[in-house]
XYZ file of C-alpha atoms in Angstrom:
569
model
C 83.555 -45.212 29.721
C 84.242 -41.375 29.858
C 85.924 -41.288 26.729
C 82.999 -43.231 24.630
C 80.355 -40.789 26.377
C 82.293 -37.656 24.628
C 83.621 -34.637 25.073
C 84.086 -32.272 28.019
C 81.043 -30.716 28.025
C 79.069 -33.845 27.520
C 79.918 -34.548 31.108
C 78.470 -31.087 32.813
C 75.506 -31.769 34.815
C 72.370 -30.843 33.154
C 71.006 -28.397 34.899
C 66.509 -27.618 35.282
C 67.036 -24.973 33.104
C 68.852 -26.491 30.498
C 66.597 -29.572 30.118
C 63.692 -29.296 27.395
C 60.250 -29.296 28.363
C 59.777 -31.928 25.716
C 62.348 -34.383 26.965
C 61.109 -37.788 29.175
C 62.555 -37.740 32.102
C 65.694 -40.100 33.430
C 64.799 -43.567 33.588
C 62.410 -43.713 30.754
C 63.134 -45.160 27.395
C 63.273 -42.922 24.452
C 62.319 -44.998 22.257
C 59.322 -46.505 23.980
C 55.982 -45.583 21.829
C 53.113 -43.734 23.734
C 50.169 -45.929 23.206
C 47.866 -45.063 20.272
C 45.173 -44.010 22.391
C 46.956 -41.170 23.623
C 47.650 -39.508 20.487
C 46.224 -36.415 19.807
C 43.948 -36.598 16.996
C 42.074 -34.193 14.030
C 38.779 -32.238 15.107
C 37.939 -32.868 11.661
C 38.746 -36.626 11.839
C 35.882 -39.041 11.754
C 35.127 -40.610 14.587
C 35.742 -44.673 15.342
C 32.992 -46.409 13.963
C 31.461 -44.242 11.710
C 32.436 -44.760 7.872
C 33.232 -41.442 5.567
C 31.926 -41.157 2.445
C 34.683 -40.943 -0.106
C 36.023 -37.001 -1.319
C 34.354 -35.804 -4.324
C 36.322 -33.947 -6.425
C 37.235 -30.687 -6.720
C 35.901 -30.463 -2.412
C 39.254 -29.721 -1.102
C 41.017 -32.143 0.502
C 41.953 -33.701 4.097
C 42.887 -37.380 2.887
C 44.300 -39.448 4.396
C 44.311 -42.267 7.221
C 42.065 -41.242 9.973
C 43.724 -42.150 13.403
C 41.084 -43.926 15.065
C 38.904 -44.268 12.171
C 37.455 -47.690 11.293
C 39.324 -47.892 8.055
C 42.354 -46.444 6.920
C 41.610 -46.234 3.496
C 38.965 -43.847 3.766
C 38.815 -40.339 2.550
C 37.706 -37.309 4.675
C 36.103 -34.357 2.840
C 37.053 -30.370 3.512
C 35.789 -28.933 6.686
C 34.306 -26.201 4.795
C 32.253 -28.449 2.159
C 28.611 -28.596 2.954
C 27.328 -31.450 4.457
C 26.122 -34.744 2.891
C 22.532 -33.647 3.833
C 22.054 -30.367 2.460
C 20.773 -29.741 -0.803
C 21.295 -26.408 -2.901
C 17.590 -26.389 -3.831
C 16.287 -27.490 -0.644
C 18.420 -25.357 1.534
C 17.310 -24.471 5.223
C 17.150 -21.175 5.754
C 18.880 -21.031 8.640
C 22.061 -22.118 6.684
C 24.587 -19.877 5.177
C 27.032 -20.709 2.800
C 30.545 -20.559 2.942
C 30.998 -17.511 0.777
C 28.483 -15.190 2.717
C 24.785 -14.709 2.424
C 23.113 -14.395 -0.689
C 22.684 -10.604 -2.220
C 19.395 -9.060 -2.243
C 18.341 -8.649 -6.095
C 14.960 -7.452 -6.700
C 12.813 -9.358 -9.435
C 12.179 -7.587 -12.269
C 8.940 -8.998 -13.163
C 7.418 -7.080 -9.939
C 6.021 -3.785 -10.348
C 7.533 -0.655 -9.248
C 5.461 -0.455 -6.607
C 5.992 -3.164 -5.107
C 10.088 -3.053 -5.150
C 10.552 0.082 -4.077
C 7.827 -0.656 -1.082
C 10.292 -3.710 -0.007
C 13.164 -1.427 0.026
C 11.221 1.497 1.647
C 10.685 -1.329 4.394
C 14.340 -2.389 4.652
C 17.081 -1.100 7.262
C 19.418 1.368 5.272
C 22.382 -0.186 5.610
C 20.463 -3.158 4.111
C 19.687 -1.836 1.007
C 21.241 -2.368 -2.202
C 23.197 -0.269 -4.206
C 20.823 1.535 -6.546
C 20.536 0.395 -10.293
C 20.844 3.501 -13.061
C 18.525 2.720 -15.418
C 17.700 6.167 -17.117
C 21.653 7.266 -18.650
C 23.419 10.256 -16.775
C 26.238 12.646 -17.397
C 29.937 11.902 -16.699
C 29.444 14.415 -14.394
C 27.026 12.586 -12.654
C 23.189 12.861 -12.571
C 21.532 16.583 -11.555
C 20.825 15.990 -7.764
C 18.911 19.551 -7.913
C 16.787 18.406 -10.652
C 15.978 14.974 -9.955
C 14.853 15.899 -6.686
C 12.455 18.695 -7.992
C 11.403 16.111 -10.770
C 10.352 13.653 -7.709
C 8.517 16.419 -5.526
C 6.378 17.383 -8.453
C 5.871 13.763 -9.264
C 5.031 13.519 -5.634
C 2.494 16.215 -5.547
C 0.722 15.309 -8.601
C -0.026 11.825 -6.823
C -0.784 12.931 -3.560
C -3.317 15.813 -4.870
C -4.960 13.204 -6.694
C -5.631 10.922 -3.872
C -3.089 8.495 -3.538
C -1.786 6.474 -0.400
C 1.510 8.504 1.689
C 3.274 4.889 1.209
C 2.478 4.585 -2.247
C 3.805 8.591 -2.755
C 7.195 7.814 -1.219
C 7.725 4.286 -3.073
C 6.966 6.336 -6.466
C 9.567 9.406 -5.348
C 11.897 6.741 -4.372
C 11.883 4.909 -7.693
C 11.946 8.065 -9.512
C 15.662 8.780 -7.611
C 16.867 5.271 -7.688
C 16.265 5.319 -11.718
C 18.463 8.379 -11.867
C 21.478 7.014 -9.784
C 20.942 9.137 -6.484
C 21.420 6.870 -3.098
C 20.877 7.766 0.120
C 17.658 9.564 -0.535
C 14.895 9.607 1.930
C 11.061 11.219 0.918
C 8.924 11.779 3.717
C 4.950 12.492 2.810
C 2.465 14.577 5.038
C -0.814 15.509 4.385
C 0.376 18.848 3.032
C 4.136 18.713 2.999
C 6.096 16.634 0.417
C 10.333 16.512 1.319
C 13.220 14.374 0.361
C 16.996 14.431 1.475
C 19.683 13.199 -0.512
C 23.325 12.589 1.464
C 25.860 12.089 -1.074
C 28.499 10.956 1.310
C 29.322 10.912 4.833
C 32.040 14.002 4.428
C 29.632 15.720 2.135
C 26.682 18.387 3.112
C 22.900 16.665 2.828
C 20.388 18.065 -0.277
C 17.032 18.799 1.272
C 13.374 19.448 -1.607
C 10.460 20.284 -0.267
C 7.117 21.064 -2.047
C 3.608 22.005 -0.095
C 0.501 20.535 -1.920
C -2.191 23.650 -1.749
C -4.680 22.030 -4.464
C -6.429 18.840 -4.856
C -8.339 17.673 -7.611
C -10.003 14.539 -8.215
C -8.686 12.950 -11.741
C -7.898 9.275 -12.077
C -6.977 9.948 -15.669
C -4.027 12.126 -14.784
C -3.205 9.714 -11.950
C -2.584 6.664 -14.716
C -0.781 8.847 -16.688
C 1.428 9.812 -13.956
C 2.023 6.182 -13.037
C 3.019 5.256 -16.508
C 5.628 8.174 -16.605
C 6.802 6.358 -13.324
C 6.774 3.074 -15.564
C 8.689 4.490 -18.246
C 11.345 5.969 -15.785
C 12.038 2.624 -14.247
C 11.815 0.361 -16.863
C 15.099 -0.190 -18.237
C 14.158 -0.526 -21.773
C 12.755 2.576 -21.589
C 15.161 5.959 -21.873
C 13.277 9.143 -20.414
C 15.780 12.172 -19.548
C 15.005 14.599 -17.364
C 14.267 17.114 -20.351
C 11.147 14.003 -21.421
C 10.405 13.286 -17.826
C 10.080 17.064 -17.639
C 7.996 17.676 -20.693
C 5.559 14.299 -20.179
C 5.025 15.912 -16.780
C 4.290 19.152 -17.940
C 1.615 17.758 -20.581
C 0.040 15.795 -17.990
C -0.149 19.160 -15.838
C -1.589 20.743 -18.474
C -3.972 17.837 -20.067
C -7.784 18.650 -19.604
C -10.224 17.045 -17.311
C -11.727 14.082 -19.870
C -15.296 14.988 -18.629
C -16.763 18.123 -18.964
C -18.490 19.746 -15.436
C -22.134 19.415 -16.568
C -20.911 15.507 -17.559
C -20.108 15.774 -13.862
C -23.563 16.808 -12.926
C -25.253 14.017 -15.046
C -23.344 11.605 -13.241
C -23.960 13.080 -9.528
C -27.645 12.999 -10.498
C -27.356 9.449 -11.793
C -25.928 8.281 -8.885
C -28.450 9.195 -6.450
C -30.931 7.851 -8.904
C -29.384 4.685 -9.026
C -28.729 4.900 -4.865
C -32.638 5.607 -3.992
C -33.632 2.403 -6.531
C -31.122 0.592 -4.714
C -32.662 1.326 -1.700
C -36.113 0.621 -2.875
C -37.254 3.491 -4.878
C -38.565 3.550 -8.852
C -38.541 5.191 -11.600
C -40.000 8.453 -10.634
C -37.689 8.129 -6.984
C -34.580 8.178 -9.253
C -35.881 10.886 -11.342
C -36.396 13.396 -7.749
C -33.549 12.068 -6.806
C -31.267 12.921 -10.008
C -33.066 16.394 -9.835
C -31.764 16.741 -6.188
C -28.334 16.120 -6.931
C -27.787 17.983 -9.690
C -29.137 20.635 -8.304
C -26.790 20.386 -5.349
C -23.690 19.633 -7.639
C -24.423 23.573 -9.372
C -24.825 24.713 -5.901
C -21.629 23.828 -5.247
C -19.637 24.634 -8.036
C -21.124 28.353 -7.457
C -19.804 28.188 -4.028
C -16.351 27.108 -5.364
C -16.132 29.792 -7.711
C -17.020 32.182 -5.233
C -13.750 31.169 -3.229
C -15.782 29.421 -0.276
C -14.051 26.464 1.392
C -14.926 23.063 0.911
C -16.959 22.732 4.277
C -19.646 25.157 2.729
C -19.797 23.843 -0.447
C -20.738 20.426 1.208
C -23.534 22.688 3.194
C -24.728 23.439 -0.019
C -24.695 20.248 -1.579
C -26.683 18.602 0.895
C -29.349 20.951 1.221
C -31.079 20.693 -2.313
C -31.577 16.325 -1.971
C -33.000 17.016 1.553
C -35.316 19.940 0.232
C -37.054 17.683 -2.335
C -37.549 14.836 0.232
C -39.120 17.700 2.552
C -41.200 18.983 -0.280
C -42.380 15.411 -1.400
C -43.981 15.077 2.453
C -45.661 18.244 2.119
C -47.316 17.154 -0.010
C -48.292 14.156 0.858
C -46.603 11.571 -2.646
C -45.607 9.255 0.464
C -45.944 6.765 -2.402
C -42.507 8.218 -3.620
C -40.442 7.584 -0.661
C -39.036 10.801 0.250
C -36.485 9.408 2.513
C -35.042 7.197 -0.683
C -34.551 10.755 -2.189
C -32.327 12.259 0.593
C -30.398 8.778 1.152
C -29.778 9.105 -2.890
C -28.714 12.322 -2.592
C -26.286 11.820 0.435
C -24.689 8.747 -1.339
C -23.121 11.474 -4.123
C -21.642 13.377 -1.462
C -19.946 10.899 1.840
C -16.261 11.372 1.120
C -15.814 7.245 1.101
C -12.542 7.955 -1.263
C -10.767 10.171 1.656
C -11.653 7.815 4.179
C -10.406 4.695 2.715
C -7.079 6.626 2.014
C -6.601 8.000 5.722
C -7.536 4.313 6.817
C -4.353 2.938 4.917
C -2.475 5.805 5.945
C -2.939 4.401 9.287
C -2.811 0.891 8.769
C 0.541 1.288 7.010
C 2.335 3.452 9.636
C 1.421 6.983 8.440
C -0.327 8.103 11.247
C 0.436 11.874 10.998
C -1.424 11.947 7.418
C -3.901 9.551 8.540
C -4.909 11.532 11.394
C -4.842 14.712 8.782
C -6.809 12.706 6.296
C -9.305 11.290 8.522
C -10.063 15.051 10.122
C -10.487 16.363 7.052
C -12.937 13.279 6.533
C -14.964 14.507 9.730
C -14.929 18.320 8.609
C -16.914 17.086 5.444
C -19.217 14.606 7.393
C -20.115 17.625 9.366
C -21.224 19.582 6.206
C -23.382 17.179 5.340
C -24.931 17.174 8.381
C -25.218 20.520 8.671
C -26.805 20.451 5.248
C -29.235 17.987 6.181
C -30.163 19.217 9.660
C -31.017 22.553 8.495
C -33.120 21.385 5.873
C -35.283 18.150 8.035
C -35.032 21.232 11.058
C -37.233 23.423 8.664
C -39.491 20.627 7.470
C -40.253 19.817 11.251
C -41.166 23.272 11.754
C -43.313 23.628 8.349
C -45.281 20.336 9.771
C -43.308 17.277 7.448
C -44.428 14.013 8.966
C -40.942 11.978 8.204
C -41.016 9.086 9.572
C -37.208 7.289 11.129
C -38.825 3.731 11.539
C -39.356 3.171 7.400
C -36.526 0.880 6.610
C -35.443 0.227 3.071
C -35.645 -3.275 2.646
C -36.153 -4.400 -0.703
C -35.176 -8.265 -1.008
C -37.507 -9.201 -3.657
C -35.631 -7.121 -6.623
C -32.099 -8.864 -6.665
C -31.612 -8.236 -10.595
C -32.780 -4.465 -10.134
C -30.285 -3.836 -7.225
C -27.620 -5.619 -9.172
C -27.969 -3.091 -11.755
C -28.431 -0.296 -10.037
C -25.398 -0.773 -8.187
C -23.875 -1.416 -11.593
C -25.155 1.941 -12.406
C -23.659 3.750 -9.451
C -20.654 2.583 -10.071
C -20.556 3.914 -13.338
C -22.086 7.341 -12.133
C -19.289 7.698 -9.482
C -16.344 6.148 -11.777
C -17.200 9.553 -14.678
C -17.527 12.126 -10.861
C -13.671 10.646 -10.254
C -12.769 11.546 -13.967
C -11.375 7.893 -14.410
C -10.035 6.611 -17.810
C -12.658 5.333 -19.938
C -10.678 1.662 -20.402
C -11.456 1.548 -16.899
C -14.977 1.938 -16.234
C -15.822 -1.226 -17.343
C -14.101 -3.245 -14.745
C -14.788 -0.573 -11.710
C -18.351 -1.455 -12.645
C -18.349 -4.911 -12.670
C -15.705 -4.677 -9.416
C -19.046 -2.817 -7.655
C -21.279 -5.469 -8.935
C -19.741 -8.212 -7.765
C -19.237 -6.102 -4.486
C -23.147 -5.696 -4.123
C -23.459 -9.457 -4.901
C -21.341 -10.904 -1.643
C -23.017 -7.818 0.496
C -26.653 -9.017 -0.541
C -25.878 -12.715 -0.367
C -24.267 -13.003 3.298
C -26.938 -9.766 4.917
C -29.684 -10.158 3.056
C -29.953 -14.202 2.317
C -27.590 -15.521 5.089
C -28.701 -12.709 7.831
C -25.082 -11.984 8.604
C -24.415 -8.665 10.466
C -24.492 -5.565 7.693
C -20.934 -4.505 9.170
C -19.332 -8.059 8.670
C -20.557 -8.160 5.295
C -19.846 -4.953 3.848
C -16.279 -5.478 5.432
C -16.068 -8.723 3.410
C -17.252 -7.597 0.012
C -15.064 -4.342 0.613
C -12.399 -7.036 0.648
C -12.984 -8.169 -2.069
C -13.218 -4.827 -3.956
C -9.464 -4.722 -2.694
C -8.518 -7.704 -3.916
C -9.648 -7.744 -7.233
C -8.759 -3.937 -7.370
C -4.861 -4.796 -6.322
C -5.171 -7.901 -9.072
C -6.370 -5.435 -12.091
C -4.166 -2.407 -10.974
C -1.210 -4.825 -11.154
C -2.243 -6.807 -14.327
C -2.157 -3.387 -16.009
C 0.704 -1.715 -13.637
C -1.590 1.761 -12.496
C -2.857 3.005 -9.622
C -5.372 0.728 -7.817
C -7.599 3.414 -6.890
C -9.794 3.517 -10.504
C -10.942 0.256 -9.582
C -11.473 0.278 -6.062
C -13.000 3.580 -4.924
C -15.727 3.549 -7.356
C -16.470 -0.279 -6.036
C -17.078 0.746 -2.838
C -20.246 3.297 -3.743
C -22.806 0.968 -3.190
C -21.205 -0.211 0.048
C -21.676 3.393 1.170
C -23.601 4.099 4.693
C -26.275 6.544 3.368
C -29.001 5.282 4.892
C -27.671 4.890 8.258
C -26.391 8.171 8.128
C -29.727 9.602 7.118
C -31.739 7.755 9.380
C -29.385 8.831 12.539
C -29.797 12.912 11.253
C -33.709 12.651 11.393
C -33.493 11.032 14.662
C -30.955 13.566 16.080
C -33.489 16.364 14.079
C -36.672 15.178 16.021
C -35.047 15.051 19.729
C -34.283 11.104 20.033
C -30.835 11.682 20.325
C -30.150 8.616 21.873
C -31.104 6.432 18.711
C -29.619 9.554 16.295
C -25.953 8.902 17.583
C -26.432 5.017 17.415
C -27.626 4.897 13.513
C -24.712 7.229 13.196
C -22.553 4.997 15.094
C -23.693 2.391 12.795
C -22.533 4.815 9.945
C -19.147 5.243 11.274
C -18.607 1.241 11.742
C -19.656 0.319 8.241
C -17.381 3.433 6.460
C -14.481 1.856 8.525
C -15.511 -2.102 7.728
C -15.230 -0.695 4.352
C -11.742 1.471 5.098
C -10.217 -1.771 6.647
C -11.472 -4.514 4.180
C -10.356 -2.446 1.161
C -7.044 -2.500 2.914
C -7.210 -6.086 3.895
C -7.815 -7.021 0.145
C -4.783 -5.114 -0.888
C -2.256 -6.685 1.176
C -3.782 -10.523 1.367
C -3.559 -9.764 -2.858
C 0.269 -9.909 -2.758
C 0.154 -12.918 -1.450
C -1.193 -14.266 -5.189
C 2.003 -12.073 -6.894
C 5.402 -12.525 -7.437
C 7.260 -10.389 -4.596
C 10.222 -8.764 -4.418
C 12.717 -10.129 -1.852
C 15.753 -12.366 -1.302
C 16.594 -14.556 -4.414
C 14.141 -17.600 -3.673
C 13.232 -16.373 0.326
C 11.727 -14.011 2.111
C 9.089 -11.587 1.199
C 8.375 -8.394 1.787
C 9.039 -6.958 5.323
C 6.358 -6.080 7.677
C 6.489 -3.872 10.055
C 8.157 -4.484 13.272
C 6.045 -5.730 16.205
C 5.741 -2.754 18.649
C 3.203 -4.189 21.450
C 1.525 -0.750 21.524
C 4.941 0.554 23.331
């Protein structure tokens, strides 16, 4: 017996050390099987009961027998293959693929507005990697010079009127077409800066550029956008020497309308405003007589080197000095209110105010609160204007009277063209490109229709409804700006002229003139309301319009980022 069991050592006890962890225990058969229940089986095995759809190929493979399965001979795909019920075109989109999350790749179809806007509203570190679509150096594009090209770009479009977001999505295309990264533009009322970081070992590049002059000219404002256009547009090649040059022409390109063209069309519009509100044909000529005379009044003023607040005083005091005049002298029958509401309608500064309304709405509050200040200084002109003149006329005996409404219903046709016409009138005073007049005019018509239909026929509040058709002005505005890729403001400020409060504002100053102060600062209040129903719808429009257009975002998901939810903290 002790020679069959082996050697020596064989018969050394075993001791606890010595004895694997793995081996059963004296008494138990090796060779007995542990029941089949007890085996350890797959994670990725499928469970008893449920039958596996057979591999496809090229999934990976985990074949094989499933312990436990129903069938042996079935075959269990990869762990990492999607499941049977998801669908590459149908994809939730909480789900996220096995090679990572999709890239962000902006559509090309969308203007430059509206991709550098999404990636204005994206994290940093979110962005992509910017595409160099105008050729550089070896060396590398000219940080210096792009960034002096994109502050004069910058200034040009701010001067002219348009929105701070709108400024920093055009300076950020402008750097992104020449290859810099990491460039940031901020936009103030009077302050235009951007930064460039190169890397995070190398020293920051930091532009600014103060805007001192502003000047009202749509036409330079298109051409400025196409240069934008052409820089970004791939098929396109504009160096800095063209960029340069095109920018320099547009600098120097004259206004397209002379200033006595100017003064026609301030005297047209308050023509066409006091038929609008009632008046006829010898109402619009006072009327145009007032306002042109105001317009020279204030040109004289400018070229004397007085601010902008007087030349407003001046403007306003001409319309209201025919309207006294015509109550002296007793031609009630040519509504001498009509002629100072006509007058005023040339002169509220509706294009600042809808532009320091966005500014706000879209996060800009430092220029907004600039813009909208600046807006108040010029109210106050005008009612300084006005005041001085209706104070006078009270003195001198002028029997104006607050209560005479202008309520003309029975003339639909003749308001529809005379807001037609004052569209016109203000589209030539904003020095707009003539392949645009057309459409700001019908824009404003079409404007006067939906105000006239819901206040007038449907006796819907005059705030609601001018907040609705001002809407629509942005919508349609958005729709043609983006059809031909310009600036939206040709065809939306001009729109908004018949919309205008003059008559509220008007009414409230010759209350506040003859001691009812009380029912002054409400017509006024009613003023205020209706400029911002217009402010906000114009707005409104803009944004509910890109829900109509292609947008920029994730390839076939989201859209473009809003702002984060603050809850007022």
């Amino acid at each position: 017996m002790v020679a069959e069991q082996g050697g020596p050592e064989d018969q050394k006890p075993q001791s606890d050390e010595a004895r694997s962890a793995f081996t059963p225990p004296a008494g138990v058969d090796r060779r007995a099987s542990v029941p089949d229940d007890d085996h350890p089986t797959s994670e990725f095995a499928v469970p008893a009961g449920l039958t596996a759809e057979p591999q496809r190929p090229g999934t990976g493979s985990a074949s094989g027998s499933a312990p436990g399965s129903g069938s042996g001979s079935e075959t269990i795909g990869s762990a990492f293959a999607p499941p049977r019920t998801y669908s590459a075109q149908h994809s939730p989109p909480a789900f996220t693929p096995a090679h990572g999350s999709p890239m962000i790749r902006l559509t090309k179809e969308a203007p430059w507005q509206d991709r550098m806007r999404t990636m204005l509203r994206m994290p940093v570190a979110e962005r992509p990697a910017p595409e160099t679509v105008q050729k550089a150096d070896e060396a590398g594009p000219a940080v210096p010079r792009v960034l002096d090209l994109t502050l004069r770009i910058g200034e040009l479009l701010l001067a002219g009127g348009e929105g701070a977001e709108d400024v920093e999505a055009a300076m950020f295309a402008v750097t992104r077409s020449y290859g810099l990264d990491r460039c940031e533009p901020t936009v103030t009322f009077t302050l235009l800066s951007i930064s460039h970081q190169p890397s995070l070992v190398d020293d920051p590049v930091t532009s600014s550029r103060t805007v001192r002059r502003r000047a009202t000219d749509y036409t330079r404002l298109a051409a400025v956008f196409r240069l934008i256009d052409d820089i970004t547009t791939e098929d396109v090649e504009v160096s800095l020497e063209e960029a340069y040059r095109r920018l320099a022409e547009i600098r120097r390109n004259r206004h397209p309308y002379s200033g006595w063209v100017l003064t026609l069309a301030a005297g047209g519009l308050a023509g066409a405003a006091s038929v609008l509100l009632g008046g006829g044909p010898l109402v619009f000529l006072v009327a145009a007589v007032g306002a042109m005379l105001g317009d020279r009044l204030a040109w004289l003023c400018a070229g004397r080197g007085l601010p902008e607040f007087y030349q407003f005083v001046a403007a306003a005091m001409p319309p209201a000095a025919l309207g006294v005049a015509l109550t002296l002298t007793h031609w009630s029958d040519l509504q001498p209110s009509a002629v100072i509401t006509g007058g005023l309608f040339a002169l509220l500064p509706g294009r600042a105010l809808v532009a320091g309304v966005q500014d706000g709405l879209t996060g800009f509050y430092i220029t907004a609160a600039a813009r909208l200040l600046e807006v108040m200084y010029l109210f106050i002109g005008i009612v300084v204007g006005v005041l001085l003149v209706l104070y006078l006329g009270l003195q001198l005996g002028a029997q104006l009277n607050p209560e005479a409404r202008f309520v003309a219903p029975d003339r639909p046709v003749v308001q529809i063209l005379a807001s037609m016409a004052l569209c016109f009138a203000f589209a030539i005073l904003l020095q707009q490109d003539r392949s645009t007049v057309l459409a700001v005019t019908l824009n404003g018509g079409v404007a006067w229709v939906i105000y006239g239909a819901m206040a007038r026929t449907g006796n819907i509040s005059p705030v609601a409804a001018t907040a609705t058709a001002a809407g629509l002005v942005g919508l349609f505005g958005q729709l043609l700006s983006r059809y031909r890729y310009t600036s939206s403001l040709p065809f939306i400020t001009a729109a908004i002229g018949p919309l205008l409060p003059g008559s509220a504002t008007y009414f409230g100053l010759l209350a506040v003139a003859q001691g009812r102060v009380n029912a002054g600062l409400s017509s006024l209040s009613t003023a205020v309301a209706t400029a911002l129903a217009i402010a906000i719808g114009v707005n409104l429009g803009s944004e509910i319009s890109r829900l109509f257009m292609r947008v920029p975002g994730a390839v076939g998901g989201a859209g473009r980022r809003a702002a984060k939810r603050t809850r007022g903290f």
